[in-house]
Amino acid sequence: LPQSRDHLASWNPGPTKEAIVEFVNTVTTEGGPAFVPKQERVAVFDNDGTLWCEKPYYTQLAFVLDRVRALSEDHPAWRHEEPFAAILQRNRERLSQFTEHEASALVAATHAGLTPEEFRRTAGNWLEGARHPRFQHSYKQCAFRPMLDLLEYLRANDFKTYIVSGGAIDFVRAFSDEVYGIPPEQVLGSSIMNRFELRGDHAILVREPEVGSIDEGEGKPINIERHIGRHPIFAAGNSDGDLQMLQYTASRKPGFSLLVHHDDEAREYAYDRRSRVGRLDDALRVATENRWPIVSMRADWKVIF
Amino acid sequence: LPQSRDHLASWNPGPTKEAIVEFVNTVTTEGGPAFVPKQERVAVFDNDGTLWCEKPYYTQLAFVLDRVRALSEDHPAWRHEEPFAAILQRNRERLSQFTEHEASALVAATHAGLTPEEFRRTAGNWLEGARHPRFQHSYKQCAFRPMLDLLEYLRANDFKTYIVSGGAIDFVRAFSDEVYGIPPEQVLGSSIMNRFELRGDHAILVREPEVGSIDEGEGKPINIERHIGRHPIFAAGNSDGDLQMLQYTASRKPGFSLLVHHDDEAREYAYDRRSRVGRLDDALRVATENRWPIVSMRADWKVIF
């Protein structure tokens, strides 16, 4: 790897970029005190708000809303049945107040009944056409350019990059390879239950209207252990739901945890402590106390998309 | 890949070997009608009885028994407390009759309380010293040479090889890389729960005395979907607990399912329908009906170990 090439050209010079480069140099220097063999160079990334934009709402929610609208022709009763009615009436206030029970009903209605392959195709097709309401380009172009460069930089240094998302694993798998270069087997996420079914000799899996596991908070390091079986040496997140994954990674020596702080209202969004989606409070405090590098999107990133 | 080299030299010529080679040639022939791109070449293998010997008992059980003996010094009450007493008294009859509740108590006592890394180290150290009671060599040398050759052959053809074991995921991870060349992130198995714990600033995972998920029967294809997110094109198993994984794989076109039949009492063991461990009944019938290749260890394998 020629040292002269700047893989992080989309990052402004400064302490955050320096810390990343120094860490990567340290763990890849053979014979050095903190050298890490290639197979142990595991890097884990949250998705929503870390790798791509999560405002004004999660992309997966936009998909769910559009699915409800698309499916509503076959479900005339939904016009009078919550939470579907609120969606069909585009009642923004109600949308932001859905209970957990209502959210589950939405997942059941829009995510279940298909095979995993069918679901990924459905989500992939939707992503082809859907547009971000503010930026007016595809959601797939809402990935942060500096994070794409960071993924490439780590892979060029023989890191294996994983997504560890609180979102639905199959939704993320529908685009992770195309957008991030991360194949489905390196995506962890929240999951719904699958049922094994024999149709004659033909065995299939069918998605059930039931949540399997939630990949958030303490669930992130637990899922990492189960899925990867290695302790990550690099982690990036942007919200309190990522805190435990960042703590877990920072507890390994060497280990590097990076917190993305949305402080750029002009180019993207600015939010932290009081945000409903992507709340960043405890993790910001712990990152500051532990001197984990904190990305200021405004100061550290030359471009956003 | 030079066509002239025989990667499966430990296999006798015959229909089973021919079927394997023909399948691999078919899916790797670019432009052919059944070509499968490299990233979709997923091969899944059961472990106990498929990749290595599972008689006279699962290796993991031998580990559990030795762990109980090793830990008994610190637990004097175990001498009078079942199921521990039966183990300490080497009561073979009782051993074979443990209830599910007693088995859970054993897992709790021997598998919990450690971090995942500590557990893998403990299991790895045990494997260094333990010997198979009949063959008198290390359990790590109880891997079947023809299956090791098959793993190598598939990887030489850009397959990604996974273990999908009913055994404890961390036990298999303790030796899978050394014995099979399969890294921890490509091992699926039954799991116990982990708890996230902060000790000051230090975040660790601690193994809990509680079963998480059982990777057996329908659980195998379900875990494959969750972990890998791709439909395997090659599967190998040896018992009824592998049937659904084999059906699932065979349902994909192209898809290849292989059943290992233990019919070689002289060189290993002979068992199927009436065996308590590694019972092979339904899967043998379904394999025959569907004309999946069935490995006769006696006829198809030149050597066993």
Coordinates of C-alpha atoms in Angstrom, one line a residue:
Chain A
L1 CA 0.0 0.0 0.0
P2 CA 1.8 3.2 -1.1
Q3 CA 1.9 5.5 1.9
S4 CA 1.6 8.6 -0.3
R5 CA -2.0 8.0 -1.5
D6 CA -4.6 9.7 0.7
H7 CA -7.5 7.2 1.0
L8 CA -9.4 9.7 3.2
A9 CA -9.3 12.6 0.7
S10 CA -12.9 13.5 1.6
W11 CA -11.8 14.1 5.2
N12 CA -10.4 17.5 6.2
P13 CA -7.0 17.5 7.9
G14 CA -7.3 17.5 11.7
P15 CA -7.2 15.4 14.9
T16 CA -10.0 13.0 13.9
K17 CA -8.5 12.1 10.6
E18 CA -5.0 11.9 12.2
A19 CA -6.3 9.5 14.9
I20 CA -7.8 7.2 12.3
V21 CA -4.7 7.1 10.2
E22 CA -2.5 6.6 13.3
F23 CA -4.5 3.7 14.6
V24 CA -4.5 2.0 11.2
N25 CA -0.8 2.5 10.8
T26 CA -0.2 1.1 14.3
V27 CA -2.2 -2.1 14.0
T28 CA -0.8 -2.8 10.5
T29 CA 2.9 -2.3 11.4
E30 CA 4.3 -5.8 11.5
G31 CA 6.6 -6.3 14.4
G32 CA 5.2 -3.2 16.1
P33 CA 3.8 -3.3 19.7
A34 CA 0.1 -3.1 18.6
F35 CA 0.3 -5.2 15.5
V36 CA -3.0 -7.1 14.8
P37 CA -3.0 -10.0 12.3
K38 CA -5.2 -9.6 9.2
Q39 CA -7.8 -12.1 10.2
E40 CA -8.5 -10.2 13.5
R41 CA -9.0 -6.8 11.9
V42 CA -12.7 -6.7 12.3
A43 CA -14.4 -3.3 11.9
V44 CA -18.1 -2.8 12.8
F45 CA -20.3 0.0 11.6
D46 CA -23.8 1.1 12.6
N47 CA -25.8 2.0 9.5
D48 CA -28.5 4.6 10.1
G49 CA -26.9 8.0 10.8
T50 CA -23.4 6.5 10.7
L51 CA -23.0 5.3 7.1
W52 CA -26.0 7.1 5.7
C53 CA -28.5 9.8 6.5
E54 CA -31.3 8.9 9.0
K55 CA -33.3 12.1 8.8
P56 CA -36.1 13.2 8.5
Y57 CA -36.9 9.5 9.3
Y58 CA -35.2 6.1 8.9
T59 CA -35.2 5.0 5.2
Q60 CA -36.8 1.8 6.4
L61 CA -39.8 3.7 7.7
A62 CA -40.2 5.4 4.3
F63 CA -40.2 1.9 2.8
V64 CA -42.8 0.7 5.3
L65 CA -45.0 3.7 4.6
D66 CA -44.8 3.2 0.8
R67 CA -45.5 -0.5 1.3
V68 CA -48.6 0.2 3.3
R69 CA -49.8 2.5 0.5
A70 CA -48.9 -0.1 -2.2
L71 CA -50.7 -2.9 -0.3
S72 CA -53.7 -0.8 0.7
E73 CA -55.6 -1.6 -2.6
D74 CA -55.8 -5.2 -1.4
H75 CA -56.7 -4.1 2.1
P76 CA -59.7 -1.7 1.9
A77 CA -60.3 -2.1 5.7
W78 CA -57.0 -0.3 6.3
R79 CA -58.6 3.0 5.5
H80 CA -60.4 2.8 8.9
E81 CA -57.9 0.8 10.8
E82 CA -55.0 2.2 12.8
P83 CA -52.0 2.4 12.3
F84 CA -52.7 2.0 8.6
A85 CA -55.3 4.8 8.4
A86 CA -52.8 7.4 9.8
I87 CA -50.4 6.4 7.0
L88 CA -52.9 6.5 4.3
Q89 CA -54.1 9.9 5.5
R90 CA -50.5 11.1 5.7
N91 CA -51.2 12.1 9.3
R92 CA -47.6 13.2 10.3
E93 CA -48.4 13.8 13.9
R94 CA -49.8 10.3 14.4
L95 CA -46.9 8.8 12.5
S96 CA -44.4 10.1 15.1
Q97 CA -46.4 8.7 18.0
F98 CA -46.8 5.1 16.9
T99 CA -46.7 2.7 19.9
E100 CA -44.5 -0.4 19.8
H101 CA -47.6 -2.5 19.2
E102 CA -48.5 -0.4 16.2
A103 CA -45.0 -0.5 14.9
S104 CA -45.1 -4.3 15.2
A105 CA -48.4 -4.4 13.3
L106 CA -46.7 -2.4 10.5
V107 CA -43.7 -4.7 10.3
A108 CA -46.1 -7.7 10.3
A109 CA -48.1 -6.3 7.4
T110 CA -45.2 -5.1 5.3
H111 CA -42.3 -7.4 6.1
A112 CA -43.9 -10.8 6.6
G113 CA -45.3 -13.5 4.3
L114 CA -42.5 -13.4 1.7
T115 CA -39.4 -15.6 1.5
P116 CA -36.2 -13.7 2.4
E117 CA -35.2 -13.5 -1.2
E118 CA -38.6 -12.0 -2.2
F119 CA -38.4 -9.5 0.5
R120 CA -34.9 -8.4 -0.5
R121 CA -36.1 -8.0 -4.1
T122 CA -39.1 -6.0 -3.0
A123 CA -36.9 -3.7 -0.9
G124 CA -34.3 -3.4 -3.6
N125 CA -36.9 -2.5 -6.2
W126 CA -38.3 0.2 -3.9
L127 CA -34.9 1.7 -3.4
E128 CA -34.4 2.0 -7.1
G129 CA -37.3 4.5 -7.4
A130 CA -37.6 6.2 -4.0
R131 CA -36.1 9.7 -3.4
H132 CA -35.0 11.4 -0.2
P133 CA -37.5 14.2 0.5
R134 CA -34.9 16.9 1.0
F135 CA -32.0 15.9 -1.1
Q136 CA -34.1 14.6 -4.0
H137 CA -31.7 11.9 -4.9
S138 CA -31.9 8.2 -4.4
Y139 CA -31.5 7.0 -0.8
K140 CA -28.6 5.0 -2.1
Q141 CA -26.9 8.3 -2.7
C142 CA -27.5 9.3 0.9
A143 CA -24.4 7.3 2.0
F144 CA -21.8 9.6 3.5
R145 CA -18.8 9.9 1.1
P146 CA -16.3 10.2 4.0
M147 CA -17.6 6.9 5.5
L148 CA -17.4 5.2 2.1
D149 CA -13.8 6.3 1.9
L150 CA -13.2 5.1 5.4
L151 CA -14.6 1.6 4.6
E152 CA -12.4 1.5 1.5
Y153 CA -9.4 2.6 3.5
L154 CA -9.9 -0.1 6.1
R155 CA -10.4 -2.8 3.5
A156 CA -7.3 -1.7 1.7
N157 CA -5.6 -2.4 5.0
D158 CA -7.1 -5.9 5.2
F159 CA -9.9 -5.0 7.7
K160 CA -13.1 -7.0 7.2
T161 CA -16.0 -4.5 7.4
Y162 CA -19.3 -5.4 9.0
I163 CA -22.6 -3.5 9.4
V164 CA -24.3 -3.9 12.8
S165 CA -27.6 -2.2 12.3
G166 CA -30.6 -1.7 14.6
G167 CA -32.6 -1.8 11.3
A168 CA -34.0 -4.9 9.7
I169 CA -31.2 -7.1 8.6
D170 CA -32.9 -8.0 5.3
F171 CA -33.6 -4.4 4.5
V172 CA -29.9 -3.5 4.9
R173 CA -28.9 -6.6 2.9
A174 CA -31.0 -5.4 0.0
F175 CA -28.4 -2.6 -0.7
S176 CA -25.3 -3.1 1.4
D177 CA -23.2 -4.8 -1.3
E178 CA -24.1 -2.2 -3.9
V179 CA -23.8 0.9 -1.7
Y180 CA -21.0 -0.1 0.8
G181 CA -19.3 -3.1 -0.8
I182 CA -20.4 -5.1 2.2
P183 CA -21.9 -8.6 1.3
P184 CA -25.0 -10.0 3.1
E185 CA -22.9 -12.4 5.3
Q186 CA -21.2 -9.3 6.8
V187 CA -24.5 -7.6 7.7
L188 CA -26.0 -8.0 11.3
G189 CA -29.3 -6.4 12.2
S190 CA -32.6 -6.8 13.9
S191 CA -34.5 -9.8 12.5
I192 CA -38.0 -11.2 12.2
M193 CA -38.7 -14.9 12.6
N194 CA -38.5 -17.2 9.7
R195 CA -40.6 -20.4 9.4
F196 CA -39.3 -23.5 7.6
E197 CA -41.9 -24.8 5.2
L198 CA -42.1 -27.8 2.9
R199 CA -44.2 -27.4 -0.2
G200 CA -44.1 -31.0 -1.6
D201 CA -40.4 -31.6 -1.9
H202 CA -39.6 -27.9 -2.1
A203 CA -38.2 -26.4 1.1
I204 CA -38.5 -22.7 1.7
L205 CA -38.3 -20.1 4.5
V206 CA -41.2 -17.8 5.0
R207 CA -41.0 -14.5 7.0
E208 CA -43.2 -14.5 10.1
P209 CA -45.0 -11.5 11.6
E210 CA -42.9 -11.8 14.7
V211 CA -39.8 -10.0 15.8
G212 CA -36.8 -12.3 16.4
S213 CA -34.1 -10.2 17.9
I214 CA -33.4 -6.5 18.3
D215 CA -29.9 -5.5 17.3
E216 CA -29.6 -2.3 19.5
G217 CA -27.8 -1.3 22.7
E218 CA -26.4 -4.3 24.5
G219 CA -27.7 -6.5 21.7
K220 CA -25.0 -5.2 19.3
P221 CA -21.9 -6.6 21.1
I222 CA -23.9 -9.8 21.9
N223 CA -24.8 -10.2 18.2
I224 CA -21.2 -9.4 17.2
E225 CA -19.9 -12.2 19.4
R226 CA -22.5 -14.7 18.1
H227 CA -22.1 -13.8 14.4
I228 CA -18.4 -13.0 14.1
G229 CA -16.9 -14.7 17.2
R230 CA -14.1 -12.2 17.2
H231 CA -13.7 -9.0 19.2
P232 CA -13.8 -6.0 16.9
I233 CA -10.8 -3.6 16.9
F234 CA -12.7 -0.7 15.1
A235 CA -16.2 0.5 15.6
A236 CA -18.2 3.5 14.4
G237 CA -21.6 4.7 15.6
N238 CA -23.7 7.8 16.0
S239 CA -26.3 7.3 18.7
D240 CA -26.9 6.0 22.2
G241 CA -28.0 2.7 20.6
D242 CA -24.3 2.2 19.6
L243 CA -22.8 3.0 23.0
Q244 CA -22.3 -0.6 24.1
M245 CA -20.7 -1.6 20.8
L246 CA -18.3 1.3 21.1
Q247 CA -17.5 0.5 24.7
Y248 CA -17.0 -3.2 23.9
T249 CA -14.6 -2.3 21.0
A250 CA -12.7 0.3 23.0
S251 CA -12.2 -2.3 25.8
R252 CA -10.0 -4.3 23.5
K253 CA -6.4 -3.3 23.3
P254 CA -5.8 -2.1 20.6
G255 CA -9.3 -0.9 20.0
F256 CA -10.7 2.2 18.3
S257 CA -14.2 3.7 18.7
L258 CA -15.4 6.6 16.6
L259 CA -18.5 8.6 17.2
V260 CA -20.2 10.5 14.4
H261 CA -21.8 13.8 15.6
H262 CA -24.4 15.4 13.3
D263 CA -23.6 19.1 13.7
D264 CA -24.1 20.3 10.1
E265 CA -27.6 21.6 9.6
A266 CA -26.6 23.4 6.3
R267 CA -25.3 20.3 4.5
E268 CA -27.2 17.6 6.4
Y269 CA -28.8 17.8 9.8
A270 CA -27.9 18.8 13.3
Y271 CA -29.1 16.8 16.3
D272 CA -28.0 15.0 19.4
R273 CA -29.3 15.0 23.0
R274 CA -33.0 15.7 22.3
S275 CA -33.5 14.0 19.0
R276 CA -36.2 11.3 18.9
V277 CA -34.5 9.4 16.0
G278 CA -30.7 9.0 16.5
R279 CA -30.6 10.3 20.1
L280 CA -27.0 11.0 21.1
D281 CA -26.6 11.8 24.8
D282 CA -25.0 9.1 26.9
A283 CA -22.7 8.1 24.1
L284 CA -21.5 11.7 23.6
R285 CA -20.7 12.0 27.3
V286 CA -18.9 8.6 27.4
A287 CA -17.0 9.4 24.2
T288 CA -15.8 12.7 25.6
E289 CA -14.8 11.2 29.0
N290 CA -12.8 8.4 27.2
R291 CA -11.4 10.7 24.5
W292 CA -12.8 8.7 21.7
P293 CA -12.5 10.6 18.4
I294 CA -15.7 12.5 17.7
V295 CA -16.4 13.3 14.1
S296 CA -17.7 16.8 13.6
M297 CA -19.4 16.5 10.2
R298 CA -19.1 20.2 9.7
A299 CA -15.4 20.4 10.5
D300 CA -14.1 17.0 9.6
W301 CA -15.9 16.2 6.3
K302 CA -15.0 18.0 3.1
V303 CA -18.2 16.7 1.5
I304 CA -21.2 14.9 2.9
F305 CA -22.5 12.8 -0.1
Chain B
L1 CA -7.1 -24.6 -11.5
P2 CA -5.4 -27.4 -13.4
Q3 CA -8.1 -30.0 -14.3
S4 CA -5.6 -32.8 -14.1
R5 CA -5.0 -32.6 -10.3
D6 CA -7.3 -34.8 -8.3
H7 CA -8.3 -32.8 -5.2
L8 CA -10.3 -35.8 -4.0
A9 CA -7.5 -38.3 -4.0
S10 CA -8.8 -39.8 -0.7
W11 CA -12.1 -40.7 -2.4
N12 CA -12.5 -43.9 -4.4
P13 CA -13.7 -43.6 -8.0
G14 CA -17.4 -44.2 -8.2
P15 CA -20.8 -42.5 -8.5
T16 CA -20.5 -40.3 -5.3
K17 CA -17.2 -38.8 -6.3
E18 CA -18.3 -38.4 -9.8
A19 CA -21.5 -36.6 -8.7
I20 CA -19.5 -34.1 -6.6
V21 CA -17.0 -33.4 -9.4
E22 CA -19.7 -33.0 -12.0
F23 CA -21.6 -30.6 -9.8
V24 CA -18.6 -28.4 -9.1
N25 CA -17.6 -28.4 -12.8
T26 CA -21.2 -27.4 -13.7
V27 CA -21.5 -24.4 -11.3
T28 CA -18.0 -23.1 -12.1
T29 CA -18.3 -23.3 -15.9
E30 CA -18.6 -19.7 -17.0
G31 CA -21.3 -19.3 -19.6
G32 CA -22.8 -22.7 -18.8
P33 CA -26.4 -23.1 -18.0
A34 CA -25.9 -23.6 -14.2
F35 CA -23.0 -21.2 -13.6
V36 CA -23.0 -19.7 -10.1
P37 CA -21.0 -16.5 -9.4
K38 CA -18.3 -16.9 -6.8
Q39 CA -19.9 -14.9 -4.1
E40 CA -23.0 -17.2 -4.2
R41 CA -21.0 -20.4 -3.8
V42 CA -21.9 -21.1 -0.2
A43 CA -21.3 -24.6 1.1
V44 CA -22.6 -25.7 4.5
F45 CA -21.4 -28.7 6.6
D46 CA -22.7 -30.3 9.7
N47 CA -19.8 -31.1 12.1
D48 CA -20.4 -34.1 14.4
G49 CA -20.5 -37.2 12.2
T50 CA -20.1 -35.3 9.0
L51 CA -16.6 -33.7 9.3
W52 CA -15.4 -35.7 12.3
C53 CA -16.2 -38.8 14.3
E54 CA -19.1 -38.5 16.8
K55 CA -18.7 -41.9 18.4
P56 CA -18.8 -43.3 21.0
Y57 CA -20.1 -39.9 22.1
Y58 CA -19.9 -36.3 21.0
T59 CA -16.5 -34.8 21.6
Q60 CA -18.2 -31.9 23.3
L61 CA -19.7 -34.4 25.8
A62 CA -16.2 -35.7 26.6
F63 CA -15.2 -32.1 27.2
V64 CA -18.1 -31.5 29.5
L65 CA -17.4 -34.7 31.5
D66 CA -13.7 -33.7 31.9
R67 CA -14.7 -30.2 32.9
V68 CA -17.0 -31.5 35.6
R69 CA -14.2 -33.7 36.9
A70 CA -11.7 -30.7 36.8
L71 CA -14.2 -28.4 38.5
S72 CA -15.3 -30.9 41.1
E73 CA -12.5 -30.0 43.5
D74 CA -14.1 -26.7 44.0
H75 CA -17.6 -28.2 44.2
P76 CA -17.5 -30.9 46.8
A77 CA -21.3 -31.1 46.9
W78 CA -21.3 -32.5 43.4
R79 CA -20.3 -35.9 44.8
H80 CA -23.9 -36.3 46.0
E81 CA -25.7 -34.1 43.5
E82 CA -27.0 -35.4 40.2
P83 CA -26.2 -35.2 37.3
F84 CA -22.6 -34.5 38.6
A85 CA -22.4 -37.5 40.9
A86 CA -23.1 -39.9 38.0
I87 CA -20.2 -38.3 36.1
L88 CA -17.8 -38.4 39.0
Q89 CA -18.7 -42.1 39.6
R90 CA -18.3 -42.8 35.9
N91 CA -21.8 -44.3 35.8
R92 CA -22.1 -45.0 32.1
E93 CA -25.7 -46.1 32.3
R94 CA -26.9 -42.9 33.9
L95 CA -24.8 -40.8 31.5
S96 CA -26.8 -42.1 28.6
Q97 CA -30.1 -41.2 30.3
F98 CA -29.6 -37.6 31.2
T99 CA -32.8 -35.6 30.9
E100 CA -32.8 -32.3 29.1
H101 CA -32.9 -30.5 32.5
E102 CA -29.8 -32.4 33.6
A103 CA -28.0 -31.6 30.3
S104 CA -28.8 -27.9 30.8
A105 CA -27.4 -28.1 34.4
L106 CA -24.2 -29.5 32.9
V107 CA -23.9 -26.8 30.3
A108 CA -24.6 -24.2 32.9
A109 CA -21.9 -25.5 35.2
T110 CA -19.2 -26.1 32.6
H111 CA -19.9 -23.5 29.8
A112 CA -21.0 -20.4 31.7
G113 CA -19.4 -17.7 33.8
L114 CA -16.4 -17.2 31.4
T115 CA -16.0 -14.6 28.6
P116 CA -16.3 -16.1 25.1
E117 CA -12.5 -15.8 24.7
E118 CA -11.8 -17.6 28.0
F119 CA -14.2 -20.4 27.1
R120 CA -12.6 -20.9 23.7
R121 CA -9.2 -21.0 25.3
T122 CA -10.4 -23.5 27.9
A123 CA -11.8 -25.8 25.2
G124 CA -8.8 -25.3 23.0
N125 CA -6.4 -26.3 25.8
W126 CA -8.6 -29.4 26.6
L127 CA -8.4 -30.4 22.9
E128 CA -4.6 -30.3 23.0
G129 CA -4.5 -33.1 25.6
A130 CA -7.6 -35.2 25.2
R131 CA -7.5 -38.5 23.3
H132 CA -10.2 -40.4 21.5
P133 CA -11.0 -43.5 23.6
R134 CA -10.8 -46.0 20.6
F135 CA -8.4 -44.4 18.2
Q136 CA -6.0 -43.1 20.9
H137 CA -5.1 -40.0 18.9
S138 CA -6.2 -36.4 19.4
Y139 CA -9.8 -35.6 18.7
K140 CA -8.4 -33.0 16.2
Q141 CA -7.1 -36.0 14.2
C142 CA -10.6 -37.5 14.2
A143 CA -11.5 -35.3 11.3
F144 CA -12.3 -37.3 8.2
R145 CA -9.6 -37.0 5.6
P146 CA -12.0 -37.2 2.6
M147 CA -14.1 -34.4 4.0
L148 CA -11.0 -32.3 4.6
D149 CA -10.1 -32.9 1.0
L150 CA -13.7 -32.0 0.0
L151 CA -13.5 -28.7 1.9
E152 CA -10.2 -27.9 0.2
Y153 CA -11.6 -28.8 -3.2
L154 CA -14.6 -26.6 -2.8
R155 CA -12.5 -23.7 -1.6
A156 CA -10.1 -24.2 -4.6
N157 CA -13.2 -23.6 -6.6
D158 CA -14.1 -20.4 -4.8
F159 CA -16.7 -21.8 -2.5
K160 CA -17.0 -20.3 0.9
T161 CA -17.2 -23.1 3.4
Y162 CA -19.3 -22.9 6.6
I163 CA -20.0 -25.2 9.6
V164 CA -23.6 -25.4 10.7
S165 CA -23.4 -27.5 13.9
G166 CA -25.9 -28.6 16.4
G167 CA -23.0 -28.4 18.9
A168 CA -22.0 -25.3 20.9
I169 CA -20.8 -22.6 18.5
D170 CA -17.9 -21.7 20.8
F171 CA -16.7 -25.2 21.2
V172 CA -16.5 -25.6 17.4
R173 CA -14.9 -22.2 17.1
A174 CA -12.1 -23.4 19.4
F175 CA -10.7 -25.7 16.7
S176 CA -12.5 -25.0 13.4
D177 CA -9.7 -22.9 11.9
E178 CA -6.9 -25.2 12.9
V179 CA -8.7 -28.4 11.9
Y180 CA -10.8 -27.4 8.9
G181 CA -9.5 -24.0 7.8
I182 CA -12.8 -22.5 8.7
P183 CA -12.6 -19.2 10.6
P184 CA -14.9 -18.4 13.6
E185 CA -17.1 -16.1 11.5
Q186 CA -18.0 -19.0 9.3
V187 CA -19.1 -21.2 12.2
L188 CA -22.8 -21.4 13.1
G189 CA -24.0 -23.5 16.0
S190 CA -26.1 -23.8 19.1
S191 CA -25.5 -20.9 21.5
I192 CA -25.8 -20.0 25.1
M193 CA -26.8 -16.5 26.1
N194 CA -24.2 -13.8 26.7
R195 CA -24.6 -10.9 29.1
F196 CA -23.1 -7.5 28.5
E197 CA -21.3 -6.2 31.6
L198 CA -19.4 -3.0 32.4
R199 CA -16.6 -3.3 34.9
G200 CA -15.7 0.3 35.4
D201 CA -15.0 1.4 31.9
H202 CA -14.2 -2.1 30.7
A203 CA -17.0 -3.7 28.7
I204 CA -17.1 -7.5 28.5
L205 CA -19.4 -10.3 27.6
V206 CA -20.1 -13.1 30.1
R207 CA -21.5 -16.4 29.2
E208 CA -24.9 -17.1 31.0
P209 CA -26.2 -20.5 32.1
E210 CA -29.0 -20.3 29.6
V211 CA -29.5 -21.8 26.2
G212 CA -29.9 -19.2 23.4
S213 CA -30.8 -21.1 20.3
I214 CA -30.5 -24.7 19.1
D215 CA -29.0 -25.1 15.7
E216 CA -30.7 -28.4 14.8
G217 CA -33.4 -29.5 12.4
E218 CA -35.4 -26.5 11.1
G219 CA -33.1 -24.3 13.1
K220 CA -30.3 -25.0 10.6
P221 CA -31.8 -23.4 7.5
I222 CA -33.2 -20.6 9.6
N223 CA -29.8 -19.9 11.1
I224 CA -28.2 -20.1 7.7
E225 CA -30.5 -17.4 6.4
R226 CA -30.0 -15.2 9.4
H227 CA -26.2 -15.6 9.5
I228 CA -25.3 -15.8 5.8
G229 CA -28.3 -14.3 4.0
R230 CA -27.6 -16.5 1.0
H231 CA -29.1 -19.7 -0.1
P232 CA -26.4 -22.5 0.1
I233 CA -25.7 -24.4 -3.1
F234 CA -23.9 -27.3 -1.4
A235 CA -24.7 -29.1 1.9
A236 CA -23.4 -32.1 3.7
G237 CA -24.9 -33.9 6.7
N238 CA -25.1 -37.3 8.3
S239 CA -28.2 -37.4 10.5
D240 CA -31.9 -36.5 10.8
G241 CA -30.9 -33.2 12.4
D242 CA -29.5 -32.2 9.1
L243 CA -32.5 -33.1 7.0
Q244 CA -34.0 -29.7 6.7
M245 CA -30.7 -28.1 5.8
L246 CA -30.3 -30.7 3.1
Q247 CA -33.8 -30.2 1.8
Y248 CA -33.4 -26.4 1.8
T249 CA -30.1 -26.6 -0.2
A250 CA -31.5 -29.2 -2.6
S251 CA -34.5 -26.9 -3.3
R252 CA -32.2 -24.3 -4.8
K253 CA -31.4 -24.9 -8.5
P254 CA -28.5 -25.7 -8.8
G255 CA -28.2 -27.2 -5.4
F256 CA -26.3 -30.3 -4.1
S257 CA -27.0 -32.2 -1.0
L258 CA -24.7 -35.0 0.3
L259 CA -25.5 -37.5 3.0
V260 CA -22.7 -39.3 4.9
H261 CA -23.6 -42.8 5.9
H262 CA -21.6 -44.5 8.6
D263 CA -21.4 -48.1 7.4
D264 CA -17.7 -48.9 8.2
E265 CA -17.5 -50.6 11.5
A266 CA -14.0 -51.9 10.9
R267 CA -12.4 -48.5 10.2
E268 CA -14.9 -46.2 12.1
Y269 CA -18.5 -47.0 13.2
A270 CA -21.6 -48.3 11.6
Y271 CA -25.0 -46.8 12.6
D272 CA -28.1 -45.2 11.2
R273 CA -31.8 -45.9 12.0
R274 CA -31.6 -47.0 15.6
S275 CA -28.6 -44.9 16.8
R276 CA -29.2 -42.6 19.8
V277 CA -26.4 -40.2 18.7
G278 CA -26.4 -39.4 15.0
R279 CA -29.8 -41.1 14.3
L280 CA -30.2 -41.4 10.5
D281 CA -33.6 -42.5 9.5
D282 CA -35.9 -39.9 7.8
A283 CA -32.9 -38.3 6.1
L284 CA -31.8 -41.6 4.6
R285 CA -35.3 -42.2 3.2
V286 CA -35.6 -38.7 1.8
A287 CA -32.1 -38.8 0.3
T288 CA -32.9 -42.1 -1.4
E289 CA -36.2 -40.9 -2.7
N290 CA -34.6 -37.7 -4.1
R291 CA -31.5 -39.5 -5.3
W292 CA -29.1 -37.3 -3.3
P293 CA -25.6 -38.8 -3.4
I294 CA -25.1 -41.0 -0.3
V295 CA -21.5 -41.5 0.9
S296 CA -20.8 -45.0 1.8
M297 CA -17.8 -44.6 4.1
R298 CA -16.8 -48.1 3.4
A299 CA -17.0 -48.0 -0.4
D300 CA -16.3 -44.3 -1.1
W301 CA -13.4 -43.4 1.2
K302 CA -9.9 -44.7 0.7
V303 CA -8.9 -43.6 4.2
I304 CA -11.0 -42.4 7.1
F305 CA -8.5 -40.2 9.0

